Amino acid sequence: MASLLIKGGRVIDPATKTDAVMDLLVVDGRIAERRVPEKGRGAAPDGRVIDATGHWVCPGLVDMHVHLREPGQEHKESIESGTRAAATGGFTSVACMPNTDPWNDGLSVTEYIVAEARRKGMVNVFPIGCVSKGGLGVELAEIGDMVRSGAVAVSDDGRPVGNSHLLRMALEYTKIFGIPLIDHCEDANLSASGVMNEGFVSTVLGLKGIPGASEEVAVATDLAVAAMTGGRLHVAHISTRGSLEKVRRARQEGVAVTCEATPHHLVLTDQSVADSHYDPNTKMNPPLRSEEDRQALLQGLLDGTIDAIASDHAPHHADEKLVEYDEAPFGIIGLETTVPLIVDRCVRKGGLAPARFVELLSRNPARILGIKKGTLAVGADADVTIIDPELERTVDVSRFKSKSRNSPFHGWTLRGWPVATVVGGRVVHELQPVATR
Ligand SMILES: [Zn+2]
């Protein structure tokens, strides 16, 4: 019987309404027992003991929006490197977007991802299949086949579904399978060739803008179609005040809608494009928005309008990003910076309760995806993330486990880092104390 004792940590598990100092005993990959801390060593004589005194012991974090790039773009990331980055960043499960090469629009790619993740993955991998064949927005993908092979949601992320009739059919299908449709809400005609948020800063910099309305008209369309079908809609990387208001109102009217926000939209604004002198690592889609939008997102975290935080981890090779701002691809990596950014900026400095942090990063994404994760209840899979809320470190992209380095947070000093990650009872990441010499 393989066992692991996690001693003396603050167990934060909203699913069981727990927030207390406890010992957690893991046996054979499951949570076997939760008890008040014992003096001395405690019982796990045959197994390992992790001293979690002063740390948060959370149900394993779930990142519901990552791009693992495999198959086809392994120079950016692979299932192996991406899940290693996830483990280092405190995530025990990731859901990977289908815009690989080829796109994950049928049985064979879904099966490949599931098999490869089983062979080489450090954390649980849940594939997201395409809405449309090849992500082209014309014909529905083989949704049923993909669901039977392990897909937990569908999305054409990287692109919006766009075609409202196709969206309607997709939502009718996904309703039958009980899975959410995740949309990258954007009106391609309004975005045109924009590269950053349309506003004062884009005018000053002379860069072409992407207006907030580009996201908002797509959100409005999607909500209307979701209401008509009764299908479950999840709005990816929501970025504007207007979008958030539409989601809030639709939910009050009974539409089955959830949404996620990214750490970068919560901590940065379009001013970063100017301050960084056109650093391509400030270029992503949706773009960094205004301070007013950012404040609305922070409010949405606190009041429950935002259901989940997801990294939108989007690796690109350094050579691809080292071009002029207009030419650079959209996207930044996030698996290894999400936890410290949210703990430091939103929990420590923004009034977000630790229990709400766990809901946003574990319980809610698990519920949205319909996966049996997000709790430390007795009998649950022993996926555990241990966070030291006092640990201060500086982000150093050269130490990242991801194959890519495209982060705007290099050099930031943040307090609150994951120190151990446990997947199915196995310790897949443990932060070594930095040796002083
Ligand atoms: Zn997207």
CSV table of C-alpha atoms and ligand atoms in Angstrom, one decimal:
chain,number,residue,atom,x,y,z
A,1,MET,CA,0.0,0.0,0.0
A,2,ALA,CA,1.7,3.2,-1.2
A,3,SER,CA,1.0,6.0,1.2
A,4,LEU,CA,1.8,9.7,1.6
A,5,LEU,CA,1.1,11.8,4.6
A,6,ILE,CA,0.6,15.6,4.1
A,7,LYS,CA,1.1,17.0,7.6
A,8,GLY,CA,-0.1,20.1,9.3
A,9,GLY,CA,-1.2,22.2,6.2
A,10,ARG,CA,-4.2,24.5,5.9
A,11,VAL,CA,-6.6,22.3,3.9
A,12,ILE,CA,-8.8,24.5,1.7
A,13,ASP,CA,-11.6,22.5,0.0
A,14,PRO,CA,-14.7,24.5,-0.7
A,15,ALA,CA,-16.4,21.3,-2.1
A,16,THR,CA,-16.5,19.9,1.4
A,17,LYS,CA,-16.7,23.3,3.1
A,18,THR,CA,-13.3,22.8,4.7
A,19,ASP,CA,-10.8,25.4,5.7
A,20,ALA,CA,-8.8,24.0,8.6
A,21,VAL,CA,-5.4,22.7,9.7
A,22,MET,CA,-5.5,19.0,9.0
A,23,ASP,CA,-3.4,16.0,8.1
A,24,LEU,CA,-4.2,14.4,4.9
A,25,LEU,CA,-3.4,10.7,4.4
A,26,VAL,CA,-3.2,9.4,0.9
A,27,VAL,CA,-3.3,5.6,0.2
A,28,ASP,CA,-3.1,4.0,-3.2
A,29,GLY,CA,-3.7,7.2,-5.1
A,30,ARG,CA,-6.8,8.3,-3.2
A,31,ILE,CA,-7.5,10.6,-0.2
A,32,ALA,CA,-7.9,7.9,2.6
A,33,GLU,CA,-8.3,10.0,5.7
A,34,ARG,CA,-8.5,13.6,6.9
A,35,ARG,CA,-7.8,14.2,10.6
A,36,VAL,CA,-6.7,16.8,13.1
A,37,PRO,CA,-3.0,17.0,13.2
A,38,GLU,CA,-1.1,14.5,15.4
A,39,LYS,CA,1.9,15.4,17.4
A,40,GLY,CA,5.0,13.7,16.4
A,41,ARG,CA,5.5,11.9,13.1
A,42,GLY,CA,2.0,10.6,12.5
A,43,ALA,CA,1.2,7.4,10.8
A,44,ALA,CA,2.6,6.7,7.4
A,45,PRO,CA,5.6,4.6,8.5
A,46,ASP,CA,5.8,2.9,5.1
A,47,GLY,CA,5.3,6.0,3.1
A,48,ARG,CA,6.5,9.6,2.6
A,49,VAL,CA,5.7,12.6,4.7
A,50,ILE,CA,5.4,16.1,3.4
A,51,ASP,CA,5.5,18.8,6.1
A,52,ALA,CA,2.9,21.4,4.9
A,53,THR,CA,3.0,23.6,8.0
A,54,GLY,CA,2.1,27.1,7.0
A,55,HIS,CA,1.1,26.1,3.5
A,56,TRP,CA,-2.2,25.8,1.7
A,57,VAL,CA,-3.2,22.3,0.8
A,58,CYS,CA,-5.6,22.6,-2.1
A,59,PRO,CA,-7.4,20.1,-4.3
A,60,GLY,CA,-5.2,19.8,-7.4
A,61,LEU,CA,-5.5,22.8,-9.7
A,62,VAL,CA,-7.2,22.5,-13.1
A,63,ASP,CA,-6.2,24.7,-16.0
A,64,MET,CA,-9.0,24.4,-18.4
A,65,HIS,CA,-7.4,26.3,-21.3
A,66,VAL,CA,-3.9,25.3,-22.5
A,67,HIS,CA,-2.3,24.8,-25.8
A,68,LEU,CA,0.1,21.8,-25.7
A,69,ARG,CA,0.9,22.1,-29.4
A,70,GLU,CA,1.2,18.3,-29.9
A,71,PRO,CA,0.7,16.9,-32.5
A,72,GLY,CA,2.5,18.9,-35.1
A,73,GLN,CA,4.2,21.9,-33.4
A,74,GLU,CA,6.6,20.2,-30.9
A,75,HIS,CA,9.1,23.0,-31.4
A,76,LYS,CA,6.8,25.2,-29.3
A,77,GLU,CA,5.7,22.6,-26.8
A,78,SER,CA,4.9,18.9,-26.4
A,79,ILE,CA,2.6,16.9,-24.2
A,80,GLU,CA,5.6,15.9,-22.1
A,81,SER,CA,7.1,19.4,-21.7
A,82,GLY,CA,3.7,21.1,-21.3
A,83,THR,CA,2.6,18.8,-18.6
A,84,ARG,CA,6.0,19.2,-16.8
A,85,ALA,CA,5.4,23.0,-16.9
A,86,ALA,CA,1.9,22.3,-15.5
A,87,ALA,CA,3.2,20.2,-12.6
A,88,THR,CA,5.8,22.9,-11.8
A,89,GLY,CA,3.1,25.5,-11.9
A,90,GLY,CA,0.9,23.6,-9.4
A,91,PHE,CA,-1.6,22.2,-11.9
A,92,THR,CA,-2.6,18.5,-11.7
A,93,SER,CA,-5.0,18.6,-14.7
A,94,VAL,CA,-5.0,20.5,-17.9
A,95,ALA,CA,-7.5,20.6,-20.8
A,96,CYS,CA,-5.8,21.1,-24.1
A,97,MET,CA,-7.2,23.1,-27.0
A,98,PRO,CA,-7.6,21.4,-30.4
A,99,ASN,CA,-5.7,23.8,-32.7
A,100,THR,CA,-2.8,21.5,-33.2
A,101,ASP,CA,-1.5,20.3,-36.5
A,102,PRO,CA,-3.7,18.5,-37.6
A,103,TRP,CA,-6.5,20.0,-35.5
A,104,ASN,CA,-8.1,17.6,-33.0
A,105,ASP,CA,-11.4,17.2,-35.0
A,106,GLY,CA,-11.9,13.4,-34.8
A,107,LEU,CA,-11.2,10.1,-33.2
A,108,SER,CA,-7.6,9.6,-34.2
A,109,VAL,CA,-6.1,12.8,-32.8
A,110,THR,CA,-8.1,12.6,-29.6
A,111,GLU,CA,-6.9,9.0,-29.2
A,112,TYR,CA,-3.3,10.0,-29.9
A,113,ILE,CA,-3.4,12.8,-27.2
A,114,VAL,CA,-4.9,10.5,-24.6
A,115,ALA,CA,-2.4,7.7,-25.3
A,116,GLU,CA,0.6,10.1,-25.4
A,117,ALA,CA,-0.5,11.8,-22.2
A,118,ARG,CA,-0.7,8.3,-20.5
A,119,ARG,CA,2.8,7.5,-21.7
A,120,LYS,CA,4.6,10.8,-21.1
A,121,GLY,CA,2.2,13.2,-19.2
A,122,MET,CA,3.2,14.4,-15.7
A,123,VAL,CA,-0.4,15.5,-15.0
A,124,ASN,CA,-3.9,14.5,-16.2
A,125,VAL,CA,-4.7,15.7,-19.7
A,126,PHE,CA,-8.2,16.2,-20.9
A,127,PRO,CA,-8.5,16.8,-24.6
A,128,ILE,CA,-10.9,19.4,-26.0
A,129,GLY,CA,-12.1,18.5,-29.5
A,130,CYS,CA,-13.0,20.8,-32.4
A,131,VAL,CA,-16.5,22.3,-33.0
A,132,SER,CA,-15.9,22.2,-36.7
A,133,LYS,CA,-13.8,20.1,-39.1
A,134,GLY,CA,-10.3,21.6,-39.2
A,135,GLY,CA,-11.5,24.5,-37.1
A,136,LEU,CA,-12.8,26.0,-40.4
A,137,GLY,CA,-16.3,26.9,-39.2
A,138,VAL,CA,-18.0,25.1,-42.0
A,139,GLU,CA,-18.9,21.5,-41.1
A,140,LEU,CA,-19.4,20.0,-37.7
A,141,ALA,CA,-16.5,17.8,-36.4
A,142,GLU,CA,-17.0,14.2,-35.2
A,143,ILE,CA,-18.1,15.3,-31.8
A,144,GLY,CA,-19.6,12.0,-30.7
A,145,ASP,CA,-16.5,10.1,-31.6
A,146,MET,CA,-14.3,12.5,-29.8
A,147,VAL,CA,-16.4,12.4,-26.6
A,148,ARG,CA,-16.3,8.6,-26.6
A,149,SER,CA,-12.5,8.8,-26.9
A,150,GLY,CA,-12.1,11.2,-24.0
A,151,ALA,CA,-12.8,14.7,-25.1
A,152,VAL,CA,-14.5,16.8,-22.3
A,153,ALA,CA,-15.5,19.8,-24.3
A,154,VAL,CA,-15.5,21.3,-27.8
A,155,SER,CA,-14.0,24.5,-29.1
A,156,ASP,CA,-12.4,26.1,-32.2
A,157,ASP,CA,-10.2,28.2,-29.9
A,158,GLY,CA,-7.7,30.3,-31.7
A,159,ARG,CA,-10.7,31.2,-33.8
A,160,PRO,CA,-14.4,31.9,-33.0
A,161,VAL,CA,-17.0,29.4,-34.2
A,162,GLY,CA,-18.3,32.4,-36.1
A,163,ASN,CA,-21.1,30.7,-38.0
A,164,SER,CA,-24.2,31.1,-35.9
A,165,HIS,CA,-26.0,28.2,-37.6
A,166,LEU,CA,-23.1,25.9,-37.0
A,167,LEU,CA,-23.0,27.1,-33.4
A,168,ARG,CA,-26.6,26.3,-33.0
A,169,MET,CA,-26.1,22.7,-34.3
A,170,ALA,CA,-23.0,22.3,-32.1
A,171,LEU,CA,-24.8,23.4,-29.0
A,172,GLU,CA,-27.7,21.0,-29.7
A,173,TYR,CA,-25.1,18.1,-30.0
A,174,THR,CA,-23.1,19.1,-27.0
A,175,LYS,CA,-26.3,19.3,-25.0
A,176,ILE,CA,-26.9,15.6,-25.8
A,177,PHE,CA,-23.4,14.7,-24.7
A,178,GLY,CA,-23.6,16.9,-21.6
A,179,ILE,CA,-20.4,18.8,-22.4
A,180,PRO,CA,-19.7,22.5,-22.7
A,181,LEU,CA,-19.0,24.4,-25.9
A,182,ILE,CA,-16.1,26.8,-25.3
A,183,ASP,CA,-16.0,29.8,-27.6
A,184,HIS,CA,-13.2,32.2,-28.4
A,185,CYS,CA,-15.6,35.1,-28.8
A,186,GLU,CA,-14.4,37.5,-31.5
A,187,ASP,CA,-15.9,39.2,-34.6
A,188,ALA,CA,-13.2,38.7,-37.2
A,189,ASN,CA,-14.5,41.6,-39.3
A,190,LEU,CA,-14.3,44.0,-36.3
A,191,SER,CA,-10.8,42.7,-35.3
A,192,ALA,CA,-9.5,42.8,-38.9
A,193,SER,CA,-5.8,43.1,-38.7
A,194,GLY,CA,-5.7,44.7,-35.2
A,195,VAL,CA,-2.8,43.8,-33.0
A,196,MET,CA,-3.7,45.4,-29.6
A,197,ASN,CA,-6.6,46.9,-27.7
A,198,GLU,CA,-8.2,49.8,-29.6
A,199,GLY,CA,-8.0,52.9,-27.4
A,200,PHE,CA,-5.8,55.8,-26.4
A,201,VAL,CA,-2.6,53.7,-26.2
A,202,SER,CA,-3.0,52.2,-29.6
A,203,THR,CA,-3.6,55.6,-31.1
A,204,VAL,CA,-0.5,57.0,-29.4
A,205,LEU,CA,1.6,54.0,-30.5
A,206,GLY,CA,0.2,54.0,-34.0
A,207,LEU,CA,-0.8,50.3,-33.8
A,208,LYS,CA,-4.0,49.0,-35.3
A,209,GLY,CA,-6.6,48.3,-32.6
A,210,ILE,CA,-9.0,45.4,-31.8
A,211,PRO,CA,-12.1,47.1,-30.2
A,212,GLY,CA,-13.8,45.7,-27.1
A,213,ALA,CA,-16.9,45.4,-29.3
A,214,SER,CA,-15.2,42.7,-31.3
A,215,GLU,CA,-15.6,40.4,-28.3
A,216,GLU,CA,-18.9,41.8,-27.1
A,217,VAL,CA,-20.9,41.3,-30.3
A,218,ALA,CA,-19.7,37.7,-30.4
A,219,VAL,CA,-20.6,37.2,-26.8
A,220,ALA,CA,-24.1,38.6,-27.4
A,221,THR,CA,-24.6,36.4,-30.4
A,222,ASP,CA,-23.4,33.3,-28.6
A,223,LEU,CA,-25.7,34.0,-25.6
A,224,ALA,CA,-28.7,34.3,-27.8
A,225,VAL,CA,-27.9,31.0,-29.5
A,226,ALA,CA,-27.2,29.3,-26.2
A,227,ALA,CA,-30.5,30.6,-24.9
A,228,MET,CA,-32.3,29.2,-27.9
A,229,THR,CA,-30.7,25.7,-27.7
A,230,GLY,CA,-30.4,25.3,-23.9
A,231,GLY,CA,-26.8,24.1,-24.6
A,232,ARG,CA,-24.0,24.9,-22.2
A,233,LEU,CA,-21.8,27.9,-23.4
A,234,HIS,CA,-18.4,28.7,-21.8
A,235,VAL,CA,-16.8,32.0,-22.8
A,236,ALA,CA,-13.0,31.7,-23.0
A,237,HIS,CA,-10.7,34.4,-21.8
A,238,ILE,CA,-13.3,37.1,-21.2
A,239,SER,CA,-11.6,40.5,-21.4
A,240,THR,CA,-14.1,43.5,-21.3
A,241,ARG,CA,-16.5,45.0,-18.9
A,242,GLY,CA,-19.2,44.9,-21.6
A,243,SER,CA,-18.8,41.1,-22.1
A,244,LEU,CA,-19.0,40.5,-18.4
A,245,GLU,CA,-22.2,42.5,-18.1
A,246,LYS,CA,-23.8,40.5,-20.9
A,247,VAL,CA,-22.8,37.2,-19.2
A,248,ARG,CA,-24.1,38.4,-15.8
A,249,ARG,CA,-27.4,39.4,-17.3
A,250,ALA,CA,-27.8,36.2,-19.4
A,251,ARG,CA,-27.1,34.1,-16.3
A,252,GLN,CA,-29.8,35.9,-14.4
A,253,GLU,CA,-32.2,35.1,-17.3
A,254,GLY,CA,-31.3,31.4,-16.9
A,255,VAL,CA,-28.9,30.9,-19.8
A,256,ALA,CA,-26.4,28.1,-19.1
A,257,VAL,CA,-23.3,30.2,-19.4
A,258,THR,CA,-19.9,30.2,-17.6
A,259,CYS,CA,-16.8,32.2,-18.3
A,260,GLU,CA,-13.1,32.2,-17.5
A,261,ALA,CA,-10.5,35.0,-17.2
A,262,THR,CA,-6.7,34.8,-17.7
A,263,PRO,CA,-4.1,36.1,-15.2
A,264,HIS,CA,-2.7,38.5,-17.8
A,265,HIS,CA,-6.0,40.2,-18.3
A,266,LEU,CA,-6.3,40.5,-14.5
A,267,VAL,CA,-2.9,42.0,-13.9
A,268,LEU,CA,-1.9,43.9,-17.1
A,269,THR,CA,-3.4,46.5,-19.3
A,270,ASP,CA,-2.7,47.9,-22.8
A,271,GLN,CA,-0.4,50.4,-21.2
A,272,SER,CA,2.1,47.4,-20.9
A,273,VAL,CA,2.5,47.5,-24.7
A,274,ALA,CA,3.8,51.1,-24.4
A,275,ASP,CA,5.8,50.6,-21.2
A,276,SER,CA,7.6,47.5,-22.6
A,277,HIS,CA,8.4,49.3,-25.8
A,278,TYR,CA,6.4,47.0,-28.1
A,279,ASP,CA,7.5,43.7,-26.4
A,280,PRO,CA,5.8,41.0,-28.5
A,281,ASN,CA,5.1,39.2,-25.2
A,282,THR,CA,2.4,41.8,-24.5
A,283,LYS,CA,0.6,40.6,-27.7
A,284,MET,CA,-2.2,38.1,-27.3
A,285,ASN,CA,-5.8,37.7,-28.4
A,286,PRO,CA,-8.0,39.0,-26.9
A,287,PRO,CA,-5.5,41.8,-26.3
A,288,LEU,CA,-4.6,43.4,-22.9
A,289,ARG,CA,-7.5,45.8,-22.3
A,290,SER,CA,-8.0,49.1,-20.5
A,291,GLU,CA,-7.7,49.7,-16.7
A,292,GLU,CA,-11.5,50.1,-16.6
A,293,ASP,CA,-11.9,46.6,-18.1
A,294,ARG,CA,-9.3,45.1,-15.7
A,295,GLN,CA,-11.1,46.6,-12.7
A,296,ALA,CA,-14.4,45.0,-14.0
A,297,LEU,CA,-12.7,41.6,-14.3
A,298,LEU,CA,-11.3,41.9,-10.7
A,299,GLN,CA,-14.9,42.7,-9.6
A,300,GLY,CA,-16.1,39.7,-11.5
A,301,LEU,CA,-13.7,37.5,-9.6
A,302,LEU,CA,-15.1,38.7,-6.3
A,303,ASP,CA,-18.8,38.7,-7.1
A,304,GLY,CA,-18.8,35.3,-8.8
A,305,THR,CA,-19.5,36.4,-12.4
A,306,ILE,CA,-16.2,34.8,-13.4
A,307,ASP,CA,-16.3,31.1,-12.8
A,308,ALA,CA,-12.7,30.1,-13.6
A,309,ILE,CA,-9.2,31.4,-14.0
A,310,ALA,CA,-7.3,29.7,-17.0
A,311,SER,CA,-3.9,30.5,-18.3
A,312,ASP,CA,-4.5,30.3,-22.0
A,313,HIS,CA,-0.9,28.9,-22.1
A,314,ALA,CA,0.1,29.6,-25.7
A,315,PRO,CA,3.8,28.7,-26.3
A,316,HIS,CA,5.6,30.2,-29.3
A,317,HIS,CA,9.3,29.6,-30.2
A,318,ALA,CA,11.5,32.6,-29.5
A,319,ASP,CA,12.3,33.0,-33.2
A,320,GLU,CA,8.6,33.4,-34.0
A,321,LYS,CA,8.1,36.1,-31.3
A,322,LEU,CA,11.4,38.0,-32.1
A,323,VAL,CA,9.9,40.0,-35.0
A,324,GLU,CA,8.1,43.3,-35.3
A,325,TYR,CA,5.0,43.8,-33.1
A,326,ASP,CA,2.7,43.7,-36.1
A,327,GLU,CA,4.1,40.4,-37.3
A,328,ALA,CA,4.4,38.5,-34.0
A,329,PRO,CA,2.0,35.7,-33.3
A,330,PHE,CA,-0.6,36.2,-30.6
A,331,GLY,CA,-0.2,34.4,-27.2
A,332,ILE,CA,1.9,34.0,-24.1
A,333,ILE,CA,2.7,31.1,-21.8
A,334,GLY,CA,1.2,31.0,-18.4
A,335,LEU,CA,1.3,27.5,-16.7
A,336,GLU,CA,4.3,28.5,-14.5
A,337,THR,CA,3.2,32.0,-13.5
A,338,THR,CA,-0.6,31.7,-13.0
A,339,VAL,CA,-0.5,30.6,-9.3
A,340,PRO,CA,2.0,33.2,-8.1
A,341,LEU,CA,0.3,36.0,-10.1
A,342,ILE,CA,-3.1,35.2,-8.7
A,343,VAL,CA,-1.9,34.6,-5.1
A,344,ASP,CA,0.2,37.8,-5.1
A,345,ARG,CA,-2.0,40.2,-7.0
A,346,CYS,CA,-5.5,38.9,-6.3
A,347,VAL,CA,-5.4,37.1,-3.0
A,348,ARG,CA,-2.7,39.0,-1.1
A,349,LYS,CA,-3.3,42.4,-2.6
A,350,GLY,CA,-6.8,42.1,-4.1
A,351,GLY,CA,-9.0,40.8,-1.3
A,352,LEU,CA,-9.7,37.4,-3.0
A,353,ALA,CA,-10.4,34.8,-0.4
A,354,PRO,CA,-8.2,31.7,-0.5
A,355,ALA,CA,-11.4,29.5,-0.7
A,356,ARG,CA,-12.5,31.5,-3.7
A,357,PHE,CA,-9.0,31.1,-5.3
A,358,VAL,CA,-9.6,27.3,-5.0
A,359,GLU,CA,-13.0,27.5,-6.6
A,360,LEU,CA,-11.7,29.5,-9.5
A,361,LEU,CA,-8.7,27.3,-10.1
A,362,SER,CA,-9.9,23.8,-9.2
A,363,ARG,CA,-13.5,23.2,-8.2
A,364,ASN,CA,-15.2,25.3,-10.9
A,365,PRO,CA,-13.1,24.3,-13.9
A,366,ALA,CA,-13.6,20.6,-12.9
A,367,ARG,CA,-17.3,21.1,-12.7
A,368,ILE,CA,-17.5,23.0,-16.0
A,369,LEU,CA,-15.6,20.2,-17.7
A,370,GLY,CA,-17.6,17.5,-15.9
A,371,ILE,CA,-14.4,15.8,-14.6
A,372,LYS,CA,-14.2,14.1,-11.2
A,373,LYS,CA,-11.6,16.5,-9.8
A,374,GLY,CA,-11.6,19.6,-7.6
A,375,THR,CA,-12.1,18.2,-4.2
A,376,LEU,CA,-10.1,16.6,-1.3
A,377,ALA,CA,-13.1,14.6,-0.1
A,378,VAL,CA,-12.2,11.2,1.3
A,379,GLY,CA,-12.2,8.8,-1.6
A,380,ALA,CA,-11.3,11.4,-4.2
A,381,ASP,CA,-8.3,11.1,-6.5
A,382,ALA,CA,-5.2,12.3,-4.5
A,383,ASP,CA,-4.5,15.3,-6.8
A,384,VAL,CA,-3.2,17.9,-4.4
A,385,THR,CA,-1.5,21.3,-4.9
A,386,ILE,CA,0.5,22.7,-1.9
A,387,ILE,CA,1.2,26.4,-2.0
A,388,ASP,CA,3.4,28.5,0.3
A,389,PRO,CA,1.6,31.8,0.4
A,390,GLU,CA,4.7,33.5,2.0
A,391,LEU,CA,7.4,32.3,-0.4
A,392,GLU,CA,8.8,35.1,-2.5
A,393,ARG,CA,10.6,34.3,-5.8
A,394,THR,CA,11.4,36.1,-9.0
A,395,VAL,CA,10.1,34.8,-12.3
A,396,ASP,CA,13.0,33.5,-14.4
A,397,VAL,CA,11.9,32.2,-17.8
A,398,SER,CA,15.3,30.5,-18.2
A,399,ARG,CA,14.3,28.0,-15.5
A,400,PHE,CA,10.9,27.3,-17.0
A,401,LYS,CA,10.0,23.7,-17.9
A,402,SER,CA,8.0,24.8,-20.9
A,403,LYS,CA,9.9,24.7,-24.2
A,404,SER,CA,8.9,28.3,-24.8
A,405,ARG,CA,9.9,31.5,-23.0
A,406,ASN,CA,7.2,34.0,-24.2
A,407,SER,CA,6.2,35.5,-20.9
A,408,PRO,CA,5.8,39.2,-20.1
A,409,PHE,CA,6.4,38.4,-16.4
A,410,HIS,CA,10.1,37.7,-16.5
A,411,GLY,CA,11.8,39.5,-13.7
A,412,TRP,CA,8.6,40.0,-11.6
A,413,THR,CA,9.0,39.3,-7.9
A,414,LEU,CA,5.9,37.6,-6.6
A,415,ARG,CA,4.8,36.1,-3.3
A,416,GLY,CA,2.9,32.8,-3.1
A,417,TRP,CA,4.3,29.8,-5.1
A,418,PRO,CA,3.3,26.2,-5.5
A,419,VAL,CA,5.8,24.1,-3.6
A,420,ALA,CA,4.5,20.6,-4.2
A,421,THR,CA,2.2,18.9,-6.8
A,422,VAL,CA,0.7,15.5,-6.2
A,423,VAL,CA,-1.1,13.6,-9.0
A,424,GLY,CA,-2.9,10.4,-8.1
A,425,GLY,CA,-0.8,10.1,-4.9
A,426,ARG,CA,2.5,10.6,-6.8
A,427,VAL,CA,4.7,13.6,-6.1
A,428,VAL,CA,5.4,15.0,-9.5
A,429,HIS,CA,6.9,18.3,-8.5
A,430,GLU,CA,8.6,19.5,-5.3
A,431,LEU,CA,10.3,22.8,-5.1
A,432,GLN,CA,13.9,22.5,-3.8
A,433,PRO,CA,14.9,25.3,-1.5
A,434,VAL,CA,17.4,27.5,-3.3
A,435,ALA,CA,20.8,26.7,-1.9
A,436,THR,CA,22.6,29.6,-0.3
A,437,ARG,CA,26.3,29.7,-1.0
B,1,ZN,ZN,-8.7,32.0,-27.7
